[in-house]
Amino acid sequence: MPEQARNRKYLLLAVATVLLTLLMSIAAKHGENIDSTEGFVRDVLAPVQKVVLTLTNKVGSAVQSIAEIRYLRAENERLKSELAELKARENVLINVWNENVRLRKLLDLPPEITEFNLLAARVVARDPSNWYETMSIDKGELAGVQVGSVVVTNVGVVGRVNKVSATSAEVLLISDQRSAVGAMGQISRDVGVLGGGDAYGICRLIYLPRTATIRTGETVVTSGLGGVFPKGLVLGRVVEVSTEDYGLGKFARVQPAVDLDHLEEVLVILGPKN
């Protein structure tokens, strides 16, 4: 209701302005007392014109403000869209950069690996409930991968292929309970078998003789026995040496050299170079 009353007031003022303007025009035509009549009309009309002008300015300002608000909203949406696009591009660049860094490290190979033909592959799947058992890679038979192919990185052994299809393969990690790798101490030359250990990815080097001199901190490498894993590839580092029950032999807990938690790219050994 207050809004309607205000609008009615403005309408009456506008009508009065028109009437007074007509009155001034009539007086001018008759030429009688034109100066006094025109002055009177002007005096009466001035406040009304001022109100009407103020109202007109306010309406014009309101219309302009609405237009500006619409423009600012559109500009805000455009800037938001551009920002989202820039963030997406930034994420792509960061991912590409990180991948390039990893690949450069992956290709910084030790001498014992460079004598083989290698195939780069990406890790495409892992089972969270069996994290330290298997993983899937995006290369298979069509790329030359076979059951038994050894999988490595630039720092050491990851595992071996135990299932393969045309375009993918499953890798049995060295931390899997089913894994068995002929291994030995790099310094002591004590020979044993490296297999899966605990739920945290720590392996066990078993079947060590009672006379074994292997020590904590020593590097464990492949022994080449068994014909699957080439000799001299790094497996990990000894973190603890213990004696078996009844003193029949020794075993060691070994931390894998490869960070099995964060694997993204690996190398598959296809065979020796000709």
PDB file of C-alpha atoms in Angstrom:
ATOM      1  CA  MET A   1       0.000   0.000   0.000  1.00  0.00           C
ATOM      2  CA  PRO A   2       2.713   2.643   0.812  1.00  0.00           C
ATOM      3  CA  GLU A   3       4.268   1.921  -2.566  1.00  0.00           C
ATOM      4  CA  GLN A   4       0.923   2.457  -4.374  1.00  0.00           C
ATOM      5  CA  ALA A   5       0.345   5.772  -2.527  1.00  0.00           C
ATOM      6  CA  ARG A   6       3.812   6.971  -3.487  1.00  0.00           C
ATOM      7  CA  ASN A   7       3.206   6.105  -7.138  1.00  0.00           C
ATOM      8  CA  ARG A   8      -0.155   7.934  -7.065  1.00  0.00           C
ATOM      9  CA  LYS A   9       1.573  11.020  -5.639  1.00  0.00           C
ATOM     10  CA  TYR A  10       4.146  11.016  -8.419  1.00  0.00           C
ATOM     11  CA  LEU A  11       1.362  10.638 -11.017  1.00  0.00           C
ATOM     12  CA  LEU A  12      -0.536  13.667  -9.641  1.00  0.00           C
ATOM     13  CA  LEU A  13       2.628  15.743  -9.714  1.00  0.00           C
ATOM     14  CA  ALA A  14       3.221  14.787 -13.316  1.00  0.00           C
ATOM     15  CA  VAL A  15      -0.368  15.744 -14.273  1.00  0.00           C
ATOM     16  CA  ALA A  16      -0.026  19.067 -12.458  1.00  0.00           C
ATOM     17  CA  THR A  17       3.157  19.781 -14.353  1.00  0.00           C
ATOM     18  CA  VAL A  18       1.430  19.203 -17.658  1.00  0.00           C
ATOM     19  CA  LEU A  19      -1.537  21.412 -16.720  1.00  0.00           C
ATOM     20  CA  LEU A  20       0.670  24.261 -15.571  1.00  0.00           C
ATOM     21  CA  THR A  21       2.671  24.029 -18.757  1.00  0.00           C
ATOM     22  CA  LEU A  22      -0.538  24.320 -20.791  1.00  0.00           C
ATOM     23  CA  LEU A  23      -1.631  27.275 -18.676  1.00  0.00           C
ATOM     24  CA  MET A  24       1.596  29.091 -19.369  1.00  0.00           C
ATOM     25  CA  SER A  25       1.219  28.433 -23.066  1.00  0.00           C
ATOM     26  CA  ILE A  26      -2.357  29.866 -23.131  1.00  0.00           C
ATOM     27  CA  ALA A  27      -1.291  32.954 -21.276  1.00  0.00           C
ATOM     28  CA  ALA A  28       1.465  33.525 -23.767  1.00  0.00           C
ATOM     29  CA  LYS A  29      -1.011  33.388 -26.680  1.00  0.00           C
ATOM     30  CA  HIS A  30      -3.325  36.040 -25.197  1.00  0.00           C
ATOM     31  CA  GLY A  31      -0.386  38.333 -24.511  1.00  0.00           C
ATOM     32  CA  GLU A  32      -2.048  39.732 -21.391  1.00  0.00           C
ATOM     33  CA  ASN A  33       0.103  40.225 -18.364  1.00  0.00           C
ATOM     34  CA  ILE A  34       2.391  37.693 -19.893  1.00  0.00           C
ATOM     35  CA  ASP A  35       5.302  38.574 -17.731  1.00  0.00           C
ATOM     36  CA  SER A  36       3.422  38.361 -14.475  1.00  0.00           C
ATOM     37  CA  THR A  37       1.507  35.267 -15.529  1.00  0.00           C
ATOM     38  CA  GLU A  38       4.591  33.507 -16.811  1.00  0.00           C
ATOM     39  CA  GLY A  39       6.450  34.377 -13.657  1.00  0.00           C
ATOM     40  CA  PHE A  40       3.611  33.092 -11.516  1.00  0.00           C
ATOM     41  CA  VAL A  41       3.432  29.849 -13.473  1.00  0.00           C
ATOM     42  CA  ARG A  42       7.180  29.467 -13.323  1.00  0.00           C
ATOM     43  CA  ASP A  43       7.170  29.948  -9.565  1.00  0.00           C
ATOM     44  CA  VAL A  44       4.396  27.429  -9.117  1.00  0.00           C
ATOM     45  CA  LEU A  45       5.898  25.001 -11.598  1.00  0.00           C
ATOM     46  CA  ALA A  46       9.473  25.086 -10.321  1.00  0.00           C
ATOM     47  CA  PRO A  47       9.010  22.851  -7.236  1.00  0.00           C
ATOM     48  CA  VAL A  48       6.920  20.442  -9.235  1.00  0.00           C
ATOM     49  CA  GLN A  49       9.504  20.288 -11.996  1.00  0.00           C
ATOM     50  CA  LYS A  50      12.197  19.706  -9.418  1.00  0.00           C
ATOM     51  CA  VAL A  51      10.310  16.745  -7.957  1.00  0.00           C
ATOM     52  CA  VAL A  52       9.591  15.328 -11.405  1.00  0.00           C
ATOM     53  CA  LEU A  53      13.229  15.789 -12.450  1.00  0.00           C
ATOM     54  CA  THR A  54      14.421  14.098  -9.271  1.00  0.00           C
ATOM     55  CA  LEU A  55      12.008  11.238  -9.855  1.00  0.00           C
ATOM     56  CA  THR A  56      13.150  10.935 -13.466  1.00  0.00           C
ATOM     57  CA  ASN A  57      16.791  10.875 -12.411  1.00  0.00           C
ATOM     58  CA  LYS A  58      16.092   8.224  -9.802  1.00  0.00           C
ATOM     59  CA  VAL A  59      14.242   6.069 -12.315  1.00  0.00           C
ATOM     60  CA  GLY A  60      17.051   6.523 -14.815  1.00  0.00           C
ATOM     61  CA  SER A  61      19.641   5.656 -12.177  1.00  0.00           C
ATOM     62  CA  ALA A  62      17.660   2.593 -11.153  1.00  0.00           C
ATOM     63  CA  VAL A  63      17.428   1.403 -14.754  1.00  0.00           C
ATOM     64  CA  GLN A  64      21.149   2.009 -15.215  1.00  0.00           C
ATOM     65  CA  SER A  65      21.920   0.167 -11.949  1.00  0.00           C
ATOM     66  CA  ILE A  66      19.863  -2.833 -13.056  1.00  0.00           C
ATOM     67  CA  ALA A  67      21.731  -2.918 -16.354  1.00  0.00           C
ATOM     68  CA  GLU A  68      25.065  -2.659 -14.538  1.00  0.00           C
ATOM     69  CA  ILE A  69      24.094  -5.458 -12.143  1.00  0.00           C
ATOM     70  CA  ARG A  70      23.168  -7.698 -15.067  1.00  0.00           C
ATOM     71  CA  TYR A  71      26.470  -6.890 -16.767  1.00  0.00           C
ATOM     72  CA  LEU A  72      28.444  -7.554 -13.580  1.00  0.00           C
ATOM     73  CA  ARG A  73      26.670 -10.858 -13.069  1.00  0.00           C
ATOM     74  CA  ALA A  74      27.438 -11.928 -16.625  1.00  0.00           C
ATOM     75  CA  GLU A  75      31.042 -10.786 -16.216  1.00  0.00           C
ATOM     76  CA  ASN A  76      31.308 -12.687 -12.930  1.00  0.00           C
ATOM     77  CA  GLU A  77      30.063 -15.884 -14.563  1.00  0.00           C
ATOM     78  CA  ARG A  78      32.501 -15.412 -17.439  1.00  0.00           C
ATOM     79  CA  LEU A  79      35.414 -14.920 -15.040  1.00  0.00           C
ATOM     80  CA  LYS A  80      34.375 -17.972 -13.021  1.00  0.00           C
ATOM     81  CA  SER A  81      34.309 -20.037 -16.205  1.00  0.00           C
ATOM     82  CA  GLU A  82      37.746 -18.765 -17.238  1.00  0.00           C
ATOM     83  CA  LEU A  83      39.132 -19.482 -13.755  1.00  0.00           C
ATOM     84  CA  ALA A  84      37.798 -23.044 -13.831  1.00  0.00           C
ATOM     85  CA  GLU A  85      39.341 -23.555 -17.269  1.00  0.00           C
ATOM     86  CA  LEU A  86      42.696 -22.184 -16.085  1.00  0.00           C
ATOM     87  CA  LYS A  87      42.646 -24.459 -13.034  1.00  0.00           C
ATOM     88  CA  ALA A  88      41.893 -27.456 -15.257  1.00  0.00           C
ATOM     89  CA  ARG A  89      44.799 -26.539 -17.532  1.00  0.00           C
ATOM     90  CA  GLU A  90      47.043 -26.067 -14.503  1.00  0.00           C
ATOM     91  CA  ASN A  91      46.136 -29.535 -13.216  1.00  0.00           C
ATOM     92  CA  VAL A  92      46.905 -31.047 -16.620  1.00  0.00           C
ATOM     93  CA  LEU A  93      50.286 -29.306 -16.734  1.00  0.00           C
ATOM     94  CA  ILE A  94      51.122 -30.416 -13.194  1.00  0.00           C
ATOM     95  CA  ASN A  95      50.225 -34.019 -14.018  1.00  0.00           C
ATOM     96  CA  VAL A  96      52.285 -33.927 -17.221  1.00  0.00           C
ATOM     97  CA  TRP A  97      55.221 -32.393 -15.360  1.00  0.00           C
ATOM     98  CA  ASN A  98      55.073 -34.996 -12.588  1.00  0.00           C
ATOM     99  CA  GLU A  99      54.819 -37.805 -15.123  1.00  0.00           C
ATOM    100  CA  ASN A 100      57.845 -36.487 -17.005  1.00  0.00           C
ATOM    101  CA  VAL A 101      59.821 -36.339 -13.756  1.00  0.00           C
ATOM    102  CA  ARG A 102      58.853 -39.921 -12.903  1.00  0.00           C
ATOM    103  CA  LEU A 103      59.692 -41.162 -16.403  1.00  0.00           C
ATOM    104  CA  ARG A 104      63.085 -39.466 -16.343  1.00  0.00           C
ATOM    105  CA  LYS A 105      63.818 -41.165 -13.033  1.00  0.00           C
ATOM    106  CA  LEU A 106      62.503 -44.454 -14.389  1.00  0.00           C
ATOM    107  CA  LEU A 107      64.920 -44.256 -17.302  1.00  0.00           C
ATOM    108  CA  ASP A 108      67.884 -43.491 -15.044  1.00  0.00           C
ATOM    109  CA  LEU A 109      68.775 -47.181 -15.047  1.00  0.00           C
ATOM    110  CA  PRO A 110      71.532 -49.079 -13.245  1.00  0.00           C
ATOM    111  CA  PRO A 111      73.963 -51.076 -15.436  1.00  0.00           C
ATOM    112  CA  GLU A 112      72.463 -54.465 -14.541  1.00  0.00           C
ATOM    113  CA  ILE A 113      69.162 -53.452 -16.161  1.00  0.00           C
ATOM    114  CA  THR A 114      70.412 -51.669 -19.276  1.00  0.00           C
ATOM    115  CA  GLU A 115      71.499 -54.965 -20.858  1.00  0.00           C
ATOM    116  CA  PHE A 116      67.840 -55.953 -21.308  1.00  0.00           C
ATOM    117  CA  ASN A 117      65.099 -54.881 -23.692  1.00  0.00           C
ATOM    118  CA  LEU A 118      62.612 -52.939 -21.593  1.00  0.00           C
ATOM    119  CA  LEU A 119      58.961 -52.019 -22.070  1.00  0.00           C
ATOM    120  CA  ALA A 120      57.430 -49.099 -20.180  1.00  0.00           C
ATOM    121  CA  ALA A 121      53.949 -49.712 -18.743  1.00  0.00           C
ATOM    122  CA  ARG A 122      51.470 -47.888 -16.556  1.00  0.00           C
ATOM    123  CA  VAL A 123      49.842 -49.280 -13.440  1.00  0.00           C
ATOM    124  CA  VAL A 124      46.103 -49.241 -14.161  1.00  0.00           C
ATOM    125  CA  ALA A 125      44.539 -51.180 -11.281  1.00  0.00           C
ATOM    126  CA  ARG A 126      45.198 -52.378  -7.736  1.00  0.00           C
ATOM    127  CA  ASP A 127      42.997 -54.092  -5.192  1.00  0.00           C
ATOM    128  CA  PRO A 128      42.870 -52.028  -1.963  1.00  0.00           C
ATOM    129  CA  SER A 129      42.147 -55.169   0.056  1.00  0.00           C
ATOM    130  CA  ASN A 130      45.220 -56.926  -1.397  1.00  0.00           C
ATOM    131  CA  TRP A 131      47.485 -53.935  -1.890  1.00  0.00           C
ATOM    132  CA  TYR A 132      50.784 -55.771  -1.503  1.00  0.00           C
ATOM    133  CA  GLU A 133      49.810 -58.778  -3.599  1.00  0.00           C
ATOM    134  CA  THR A 134      49.076 -57.857  -7.217  1.00  0.00           C
ATOM    135  CA  MET A 135      48.583 -54.976  -9.613  1.00  0.00           C
ATOM    136  CA  SER A 136      47.542 -54.624 -13.259  1.00  0.00           C
ATOM    137  CA  ILE A 137      49.506 -52.910 -16.028  1.00  0.00           C
ATOM    138  CA  ASP A 138      48.388 -51.642 -19.440  1.00  0.00           C
ATOM    139  CA  LYS A 139      50.673 -53.827 -21.572  1.00  0.00           C
ATOM    140  CA  GLY A 140      50.077 -57.449 -22.596  1.00  0.00           C
ATOM    141  CA  GLU A 141      50.916 -60.112 -25.155  1.00  0.00           C
ATOM    142  CA  LEU A 142      50.605 -57.735 -28.102  1.00  0.00           C
ATOM    143  CA  ALA A 143      53.485 -55.721 -26.634  1.00  0.00           C
ATOM    144  CA  GLY A 144      55.614 -58.793 -25.919  1.00  0.00           C
ATOM    145  CA  VAL A 145      54.695 -59.373 -22.265  1.00  0.00           C
ATOM    146  CA  GLN A 146      54.619 -63.019 -21.162  1.00  0.00           C
ATOM    147  CA  VAL A 147      53.851 -64.972 -18.020  1.00  0.00           C
ATOM    148  CA  GLY A 148      57.050 -64.864 -15.997  1.00  0.00           C
ATOM    149  CA  SER A 149      58.236 -61.507 -17.366  1.00  0.00           C
ATOM    150  CA  VAL A 150      60.104 -59.630 -14.648  1.00  0.00           C
ATOM    151  CA  VAL A 151      58.820 -56.163 -13.720  1.00  0.00           C
ATOM    152  CA  VAL A 152      61.198 -53.525 -12.341  1.00  0.00           C
ATOM    153  CA  THR A 153      61.785 -49.803 -11.859  1.00  0.00           C
ATOM    154  CA  ASN A 154      65.051 -47.909 -11.901  1.00  0.00           C
ATOM    155  CA  VAL A 155      65.586 -48.712  -8.197  1.00  0.00           C
ATOM    156  CA  GLY A 156      64.749 -52.410  -8.075  1.00  0.00           C
ATOM    157  CA  VAL A 157      62.434 -55.361  -8.592  1.00  0.00           C
ATOM    158  CA  VAL A 158      58.649 -55.001  -8.447  1.00  0.00           C
ATOM    159  CA  GLY A 159      57.601 -58.590  -9.191  1.00  0.00           C
ATOM    160  CA  ARG A 160      56.786 -60.856 -12.115  1.00  0.00           C
ATOM    161  CA  VAL A 161      53.856 -61.309 -14.484  1.00  0.00           C
ATOM    162  CA  ASN A 162      51.589 -64.204 -13.497  1.00  0.00           C
ATOM    163  CA  LYS A 163      48.619 -63.523 -15.815  1.00  0.00           C
ATOM    164  CA  VAL A 164      48.547 -61.916 -19.237  1.00  0.00           C
ATOM    165  CA  SER A 165      45.963 -60.940 -21.854  1.00  0.00           C
ATOM    166  CA  ALA A 166      46.323 -59.228 -25.212  1.00  0.00           C
ATOM    167  CA  THR A 167      46.527 -55.703 -23.815  1.00  0.00           C
ATOM    168  CA  SER A 168      47.095 -56.036 -20.062  1.00  0.00           C
ATOM    169  CA  ALA A 169      48.827 -58.159 -17.458  1.00  0.00           C
ATOM    170  CA  GLU A 170      48.681 -58.949 -13.751  1.00  0.00           C
ATOM    171  CA  VAL A 171      51.895 -58.577 -11.769  1.00  0.00           C
ATOM    172  CA  LEU A 172      52.618 -60.646  -8.649  1.00  0.00           C
ATOM    173  CA  LEU A 173      54.509 -58.321  -6.300  1.00  0.00           C
ATOM    174  CA  ILE A 174      57.585 -59.494  -4.372  1.00  0.00           C
ATOM    175  CA  SER A 175      55.655 -58.699  -1.180  1.00  0.00           C
ATOM    176  CA  ASP A 176      52.950 -61.280  -2.017  1.00  0.00           C
ATOM    177  CA  GLN A 177      52.904 -64.417   0.144  1.00  0.00           C
ATOM    178  CA  ARG A 178      52.952 -66.497  -3.050  1.00  0.00           C
ATOM    179  CA  SER A 179      56.118 -64.837  -4.319  1.00  0.00           C
ATOM    180  CA  ALA A 180      59.475 -66.634  -4.113  1.00  0.00           C
ATOM    181  CA  VAL A 181      62.606 -64.964  -5.454  1.00  0.00           C
ATOM    182  CA  GLY A 182      66.098 -66.403  -5.288  1.00  0.00           C
ATOM    183  CA  ALA A 183      68.046 -63.800  -3.307  1.00  0.00           C
ATOM    184  CA  MET A 184      71.331 -63.148  -1.548  1.00  0.00           C
ATOM    185  CA  GLY A 185      73.139 -60.512   0.468  1.00  0.00           C
ATOM    186  CA  GLN A 186      75.111 -58.198  -1.784  1.00  0.00           C
ATOM    187  CA  ILE A 187      78.096 -58.200   0.592  1.00  0.00           C
ATOM    188  CA  SER A 188      77.765 -61.406   2.615  1.00  0.00           C
ATOM    189  CA  ARG A 189      76.673 -63.464  -0.434  1.00  0.00           C
ATOM    190  CA  ASP A 190      74.422 -65.465   1.902  1.00  0.00           C
ATOM    191  CA  VAL A 191      71.785 -67.131  -0.282  1.00  0.00           C
ATOM    192  CA  GLY A 192      68.109 -67.564   0.550  1.00  0.00           C
ATOM    193  CA  VAL A 193      64.596 -67.073  -0.812  1.00  0.00           C
ATOM    194  CA  LEU A 194      62.753 -63.761  -0.593  1.00  0.00           C
ATOM    195  CA  GLY A 195      59.002 -64.042  -0.088  1.00  0.00           C
ATOM    196  CA  GLY A 196      56.055 -62.034   1.162  1.00  0.00           C
ATOM    197  CA  GLY A 197      56.089 -61.038   4.796  1.00  0.00           C
ATOM    198  CA  ASP A 198      53.652 -58.965   6.825  1.00  0.00           C
ATOM    199  CA  ALA A 199      50.629 -56.839   5.982  1.00  0.00           C
ATOM    200  CA  TYR A 200      52.802 -53.727   5.650  1.00  0.00           C
ATOM    201  CA  GLY A 201      54.751 -54.897   2.619  1.00  0.00           C
ATOM    202  CA  ILE A 202      57.890 -56.047   4.456  1.00  0.00           C
ATOM    203  CA  CYS A 203      59.401 -59.183   2.885  1.00  0.00           C
ATOM    204  CA  ARG A 204      61.138 -62.155   4.525  1.00  0.00           C
ATOM    205  CA  LEU A 205      64.446 -63.608   3.391  1.00  0.00           C
ATOM    206  CA  ILE A 206      64.260 -67.231   4.534  1.00  0.00           C
ATOM    207  CA  TYR A 207      66.339 -70.402   4.340  1.00  0.00           C
ATOM    208  CA  LEU A 208      69.497 -68.587   5.400  1.00  0.00           C
ATOM    209  CA  PRO A 209      72.122 -70.923   6.917  1.00  0.00           C
ATOM    210  CA  ARG A 210      73.009 -70.737  10.605  1.00  0.00           C
ATOM    211  CA  THR A 211      76.416 -69.442   9.601  1.00  0.00           C
ATOM    212  CA  ALA A 212      74.972 -66.531   7.611  1.00  0.00           C
ATOM    213  CA  THR A 213      76.717 -63.214   8.245  1.00  0.00           C
ATOM    214  CA  ILE A 214      74.127 -60.993   6.599  1.00  0.00           C
ATOM    215  CA  ARG A 215      73.528 -57.831   8.647  1.00  0.00           C
ATOM    216  CA  THR A 216      70.995 -55.071   9.140  1.00  0.00           C
ATOM    217  CA  GLY A 217      71.344 -52.422   6.443  1.00  0.00           C
ATOM    218  CA  GLU A 218      72.781 -54.793   3.841  1.00  0.00           C
ATOM    219  CA  THR A 219      71.344 -54.685   0.323  1.00  0.00           C
ATOM    220  CA  VAL A 220      69.611 -57.836  -0.926  1.00  0.00           C
ATOM    221  CA  VAL A 221      69.816 -58.676  -4.639  1.00  0.00           C
ATOM    222  CA  THR A 222      68.539 -61.444  -6.884  1.00  0.00           C
ATOM    223  CA  SER A 223      70.761 -64.533  -6.913  1.00  0.00           C
ATOM    224  CA  GLY A 224      69.791 -65.646 -10.414  1.00  0.00           C
ATOM    225  CA  LEU A 225      68.869 -69.099  -9.102  1.00  0.00           C
ATOM    226  CA  GLY A 226      65.611 -70.469 -10.486  1.00  0.00           C
ATOM    227  CA  GLY A 227      65.987 -68.925 -13.915  1.00  0.00           C
ATOM    228  CA  VAL A 228      63.210 -66.324 -13.609  1.00  0.00           C
ATOM    229  CA  PHE A 229      64.927 -63.241 -12.196  1.00  0.00           C
ATOM    230  CA  PRO A 230      68.247 -62.114 -13.693  1.00  0.00           C
ATOM    231  CA  LYS A 231      71.135 -62.020 -11.235  1.00  0.00           C
ATOM    232  CA  GLY A 232      72.100 -58.821  -9.436  1.00  0.00           C
ATOM    233  CA  LEU A 233      68.813 -56.895  -9.461  1.00  0.00           C
ATOM    234  CA  VAL A 234      68.160 -54.980  -6.245  1.00  0.00           C
ATOM    235  CA  LEU A 235      65.353 -56.358  -4.063  1.00  0.00           C
ATOM    236  CA  GLY A 236      65.621 -54.341  -0.880  1.00  0.00           C
ATOM    237  CA  ARG A 237      67.455 -53.649   2.360  1.00  0.00           C
ATOM    238  CA  VAL A 238      67.719 -55.772   5.510  1.00  0.00           C
ATOM    239  CA  VAL A 239      65.960 -54.182   8.490  1.00  0.00           C
ATOM    240  CA  GLU A 240      66.271 -57.089  10.945  1.00  0.00           C
ATOM    241  CA  VAL A 241      68.036 -60.449  11.230  1.00  0.00           C
ATOM    242  CA  SER A 242      66.662 -63.203  13.483  1.00  0.00           C
ATOM    243  CA  THR A 243      67.253 -66.871  14.265  1.00  0.00           C
ATOM    244  CA  GLU A 244      64.649 -69.469  13.333  1.00  0.00           C
ATOM    245  CA  ASP A 245      63.017 -71.593  16.025  1.00  0.00           C
ATOM    246  CA  TYR A 246      65.287 -74.306  17.409  1.00  0.00           C
ATOM    247  CA  GLY A 247      68.272 -72.503  15.873  1.00  0.00           C
ATOM    248  CA  LEU A 248      68.000 -74.345  12.567  1.00  0.00           C
ATOM    249  CA  GLY A 249      68.770 -71.277  10.506  1.00  0.00           C
ATOM    250  CA  LYS A 250      68.272 -67.544  10.176  1.00  0.00           C
ATOM    251  CA  PHE A 251      65.837 -65.236   8.428  1.00  0.00           C
ATOM    252  CA  ALA A 252      65.820 -61.527   7.701  1.00  0.00           C
ATOM    253  CA  ARG A 253      63.115 -58.931   7.302  1.00  0.00           C
ATOM    254  CA  VAL A 254      63.672 -56.925   4.122  1.00  0.00           C
ATOM    255  CA  GLN A 255      62.228 -53.551   3.147  1.00  0.00           C
ATOM    256  CA  PRO A 256      61.625 -53.562  -0.648  1.00  0.00           C
ATOM    257  CA  ALA A 257      63.766 -51.073  -2.557  1.00  0.00           C
ATOM    258  CA  VAL A 258      60.782 -50.049  -4.674  1.00  0.00           C
ATOM    259  CA  ASP A 259      58.061 -47.944  -3.056  1.00  0.00           C
ATOM    260  CA  LEU A 260      55.237 -50.389  -3.704  1.00  0.00           C
ATOM    261  CA  ASP A 261      52.697 -47.964  -2.247  1.00  0.00           C
ATOM    262  CA  HIS A 262      53.106 -45.323  -4.948  1.00  0.00           C
ATOM    263  CA  LEU A 263      53.807 -47.176  -8.182  1.00  0.00           C
ATOM    264  CA  GLU A 264      52.496 -45.486 -11.328  1.00  0.00           C
ATOM    265  CA  GLU A 265      54.923 -46.551 -14.065  1.00  0.00           C
ATOM    266  CA  VAL A 266      57.083 -49.674 -14.343  1.00  0.00           C
ATOM    267  CA  LEU A 267      59.417 -51.430 -16.781  1.00  0.00           C
ATOM    268  CA  VAL A 268      58.875 -54.961 -18.073  1.00  0.00           C
ATOM    269  CA  ILE A 269      61.988 -56.958 -18.984  1.00  0.00           C
ATOM    270  CA  LEU A 270      61.307 -58.548 -22.381  1.00  0.00           C
ATOM    271  CA  GLY A 271      64.640 -60.313 -22.702  1.00  0.00           C
ATOM    272  CA  PRO A 272      68.362 -59.684 -23.154  1.00  0.00           C
ATOM    273  CA  LYS A 273      69.569 -57.366 -25.880  1.00  0.00           C
ATOM    274  CA  ASN A 274      71.099 -59.109 -28.876  1.00  0.00           C
TER     275      ASN A 274
END
